mmCIF file of C-alpha atoms in Angstrom:
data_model
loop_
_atom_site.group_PDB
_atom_site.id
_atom_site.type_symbol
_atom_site.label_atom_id
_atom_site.label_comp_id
_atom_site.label_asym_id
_atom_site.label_seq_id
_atom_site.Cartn_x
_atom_site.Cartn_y
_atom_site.Cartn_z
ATOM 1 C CA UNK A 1 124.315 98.176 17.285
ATOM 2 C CA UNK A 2 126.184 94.989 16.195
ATOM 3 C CA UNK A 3 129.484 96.987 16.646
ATOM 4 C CA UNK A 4 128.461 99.783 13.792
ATOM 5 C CA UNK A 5 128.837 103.144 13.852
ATOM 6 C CA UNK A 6 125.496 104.960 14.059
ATOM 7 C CA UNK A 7 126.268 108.478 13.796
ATOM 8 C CA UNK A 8 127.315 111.549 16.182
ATOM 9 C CA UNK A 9 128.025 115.264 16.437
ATOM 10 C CA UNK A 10 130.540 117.197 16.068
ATOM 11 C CA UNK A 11 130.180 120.374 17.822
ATOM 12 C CA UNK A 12 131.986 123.830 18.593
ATOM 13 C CA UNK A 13 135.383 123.417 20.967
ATOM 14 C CA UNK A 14 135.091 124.910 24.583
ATOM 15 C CA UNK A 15 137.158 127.774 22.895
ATOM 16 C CA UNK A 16 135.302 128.683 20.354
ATOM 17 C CA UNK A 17 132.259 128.856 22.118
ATOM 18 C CA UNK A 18 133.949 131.040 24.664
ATOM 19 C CA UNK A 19 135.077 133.272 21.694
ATOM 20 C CA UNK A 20 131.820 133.646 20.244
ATOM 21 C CA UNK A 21 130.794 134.829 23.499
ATOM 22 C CA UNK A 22 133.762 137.159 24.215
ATOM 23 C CA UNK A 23 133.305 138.300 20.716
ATOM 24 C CA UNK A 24 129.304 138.760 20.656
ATOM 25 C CA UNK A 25 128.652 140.436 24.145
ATOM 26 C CA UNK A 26 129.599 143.470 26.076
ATOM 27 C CA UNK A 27 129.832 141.849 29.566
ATOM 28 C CA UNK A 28 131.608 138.139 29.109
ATOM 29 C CA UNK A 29 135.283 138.741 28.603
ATOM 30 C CA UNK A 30 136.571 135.661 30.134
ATOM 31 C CA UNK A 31 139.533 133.760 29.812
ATOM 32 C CA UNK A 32 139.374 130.020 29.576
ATOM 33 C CA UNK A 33 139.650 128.213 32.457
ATOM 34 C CA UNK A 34 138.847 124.454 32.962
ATOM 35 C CA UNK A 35 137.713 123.054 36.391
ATOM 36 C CA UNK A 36 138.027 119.448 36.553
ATOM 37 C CA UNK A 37 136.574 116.678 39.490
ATOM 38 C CA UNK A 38 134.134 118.270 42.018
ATOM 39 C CA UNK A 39 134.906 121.598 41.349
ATOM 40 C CA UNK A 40 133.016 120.847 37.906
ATOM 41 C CA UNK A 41 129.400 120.036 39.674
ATOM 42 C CA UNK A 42 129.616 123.591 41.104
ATOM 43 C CA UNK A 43 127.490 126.350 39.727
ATOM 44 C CA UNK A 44 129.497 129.289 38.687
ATOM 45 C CA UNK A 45 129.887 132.090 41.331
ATOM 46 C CA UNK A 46 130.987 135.073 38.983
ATOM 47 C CA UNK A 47 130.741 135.390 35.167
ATOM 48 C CA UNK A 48 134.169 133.401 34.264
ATOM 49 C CA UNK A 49 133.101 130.504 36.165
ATOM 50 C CA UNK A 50 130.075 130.685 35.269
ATOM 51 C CA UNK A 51 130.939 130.554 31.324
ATOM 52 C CA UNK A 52 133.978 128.456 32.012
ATOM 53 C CA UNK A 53 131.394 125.764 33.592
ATOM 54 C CA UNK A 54 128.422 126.846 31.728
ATOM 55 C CA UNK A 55 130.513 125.647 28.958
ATOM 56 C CA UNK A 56 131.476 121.818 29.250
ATOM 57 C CA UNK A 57 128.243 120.798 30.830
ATOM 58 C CA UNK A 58 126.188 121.853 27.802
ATOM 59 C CA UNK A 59 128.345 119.817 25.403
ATOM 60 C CA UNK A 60 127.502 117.166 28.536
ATOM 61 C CA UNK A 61 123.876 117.597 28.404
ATOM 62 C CA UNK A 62 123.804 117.037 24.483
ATOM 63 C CA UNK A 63 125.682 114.254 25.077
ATOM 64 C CA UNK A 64 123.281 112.891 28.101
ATOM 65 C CA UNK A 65 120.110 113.727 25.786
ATOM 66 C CA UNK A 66 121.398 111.886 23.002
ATOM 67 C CA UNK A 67 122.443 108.940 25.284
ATOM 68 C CA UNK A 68 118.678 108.943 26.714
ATOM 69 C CA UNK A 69 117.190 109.141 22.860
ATOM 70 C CA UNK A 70 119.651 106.773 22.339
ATOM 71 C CA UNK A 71 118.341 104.561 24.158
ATOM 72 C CA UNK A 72 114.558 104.756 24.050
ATOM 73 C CA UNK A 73 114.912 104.384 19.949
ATOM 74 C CA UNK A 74 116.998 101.343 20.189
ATOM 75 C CA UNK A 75 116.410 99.824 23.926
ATOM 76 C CA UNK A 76 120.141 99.500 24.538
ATOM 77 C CA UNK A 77 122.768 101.912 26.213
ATOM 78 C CA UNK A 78 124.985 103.541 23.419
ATOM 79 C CA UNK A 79 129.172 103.418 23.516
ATOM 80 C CA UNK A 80 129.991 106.809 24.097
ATOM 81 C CA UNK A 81 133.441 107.806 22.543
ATOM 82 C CA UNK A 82 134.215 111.342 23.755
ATOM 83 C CA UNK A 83 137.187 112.722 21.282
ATOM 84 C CA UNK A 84 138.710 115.813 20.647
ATOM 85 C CA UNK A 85 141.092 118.122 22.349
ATOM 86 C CA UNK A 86 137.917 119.417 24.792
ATOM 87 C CA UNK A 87 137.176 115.558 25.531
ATOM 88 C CA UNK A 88 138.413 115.452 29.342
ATOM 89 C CA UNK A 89 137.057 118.274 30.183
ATOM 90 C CA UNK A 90 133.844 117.717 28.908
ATOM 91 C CA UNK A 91 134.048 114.282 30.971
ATOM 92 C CA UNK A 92 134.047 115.758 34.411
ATOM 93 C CA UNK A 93 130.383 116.894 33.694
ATOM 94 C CA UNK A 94 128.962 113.689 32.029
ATOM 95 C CA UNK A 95 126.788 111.156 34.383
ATOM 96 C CA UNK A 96 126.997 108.545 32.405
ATOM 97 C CA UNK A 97 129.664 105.582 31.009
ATOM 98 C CA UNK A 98 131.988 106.629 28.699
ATOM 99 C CA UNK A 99 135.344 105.732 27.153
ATOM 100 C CA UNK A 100 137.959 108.587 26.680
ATOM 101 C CA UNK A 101 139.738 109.110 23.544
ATOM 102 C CA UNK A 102 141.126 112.396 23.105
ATOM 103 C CA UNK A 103 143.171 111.533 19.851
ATOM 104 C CA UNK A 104 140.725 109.300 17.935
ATOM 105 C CA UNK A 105 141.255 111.347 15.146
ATOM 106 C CA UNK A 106 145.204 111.036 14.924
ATOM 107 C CA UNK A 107 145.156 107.190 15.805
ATOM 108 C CA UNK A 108 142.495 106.470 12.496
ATOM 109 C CA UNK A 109 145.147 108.781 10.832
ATOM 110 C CA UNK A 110 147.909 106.149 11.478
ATOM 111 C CA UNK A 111 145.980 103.496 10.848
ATOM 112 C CA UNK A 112 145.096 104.677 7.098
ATOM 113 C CA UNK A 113 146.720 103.746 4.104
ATOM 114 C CA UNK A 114 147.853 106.745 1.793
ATOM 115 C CA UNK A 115 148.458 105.694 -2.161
#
């Protein structure tokens, strides 16, 4: 609101989610895949896709639930900044506006003054 930054989440990379899987059950050794455009909006037709979907659209549906919250709190759509190296995939899965900014992190780097 009023150009401010309200807050966010940071959460677990799509490969660290997929190792605490691979490294807390028997049956899900999977390797990392990504599927990107319509191939995304699939369900998963064996266990690597569907981890390897599974995935990215739960980092999408926090995102989507927060948007809605978002929104009823304040009454106004929220600027969603996806960032991080997971960001593009995650934004194959998300049904709603967003601007893309994988290196967020780096750029504010640059931008900051070290004494």
């Amino acid at each position: 609101l009023g150009g401010r930054h309200l807050g966010g989440y940071i959460v677990p990379g799509l490969r660290l989610m997929n190792s605490a899987l691979f490294g807390s059950t028997d049956g899900v050794r999977v390797r990392v895949e990504h599927f990107t455009g319509s191939a995304a909006l699939v369900l998963g037709r064996s266990t690597a896709q569907a981890v390897n979907l599974g995935l990215p659209a739960m980092v999408a549906s926090l995102v989507a639930e927060s948007v809605k919250r978002f929104e009823c709190e304040h009454r106004v759509m929220p600027r969603v900044i996806l960032t991080g190296g997971d960001a593009e995939v995650v934004s194959e899965f998300l049904g709603c506006p967003f601007l893309l900014r994988p290196d967020l992190v780096l750029d504010g780097l640059v931008l900051a003054e070290f004494s």
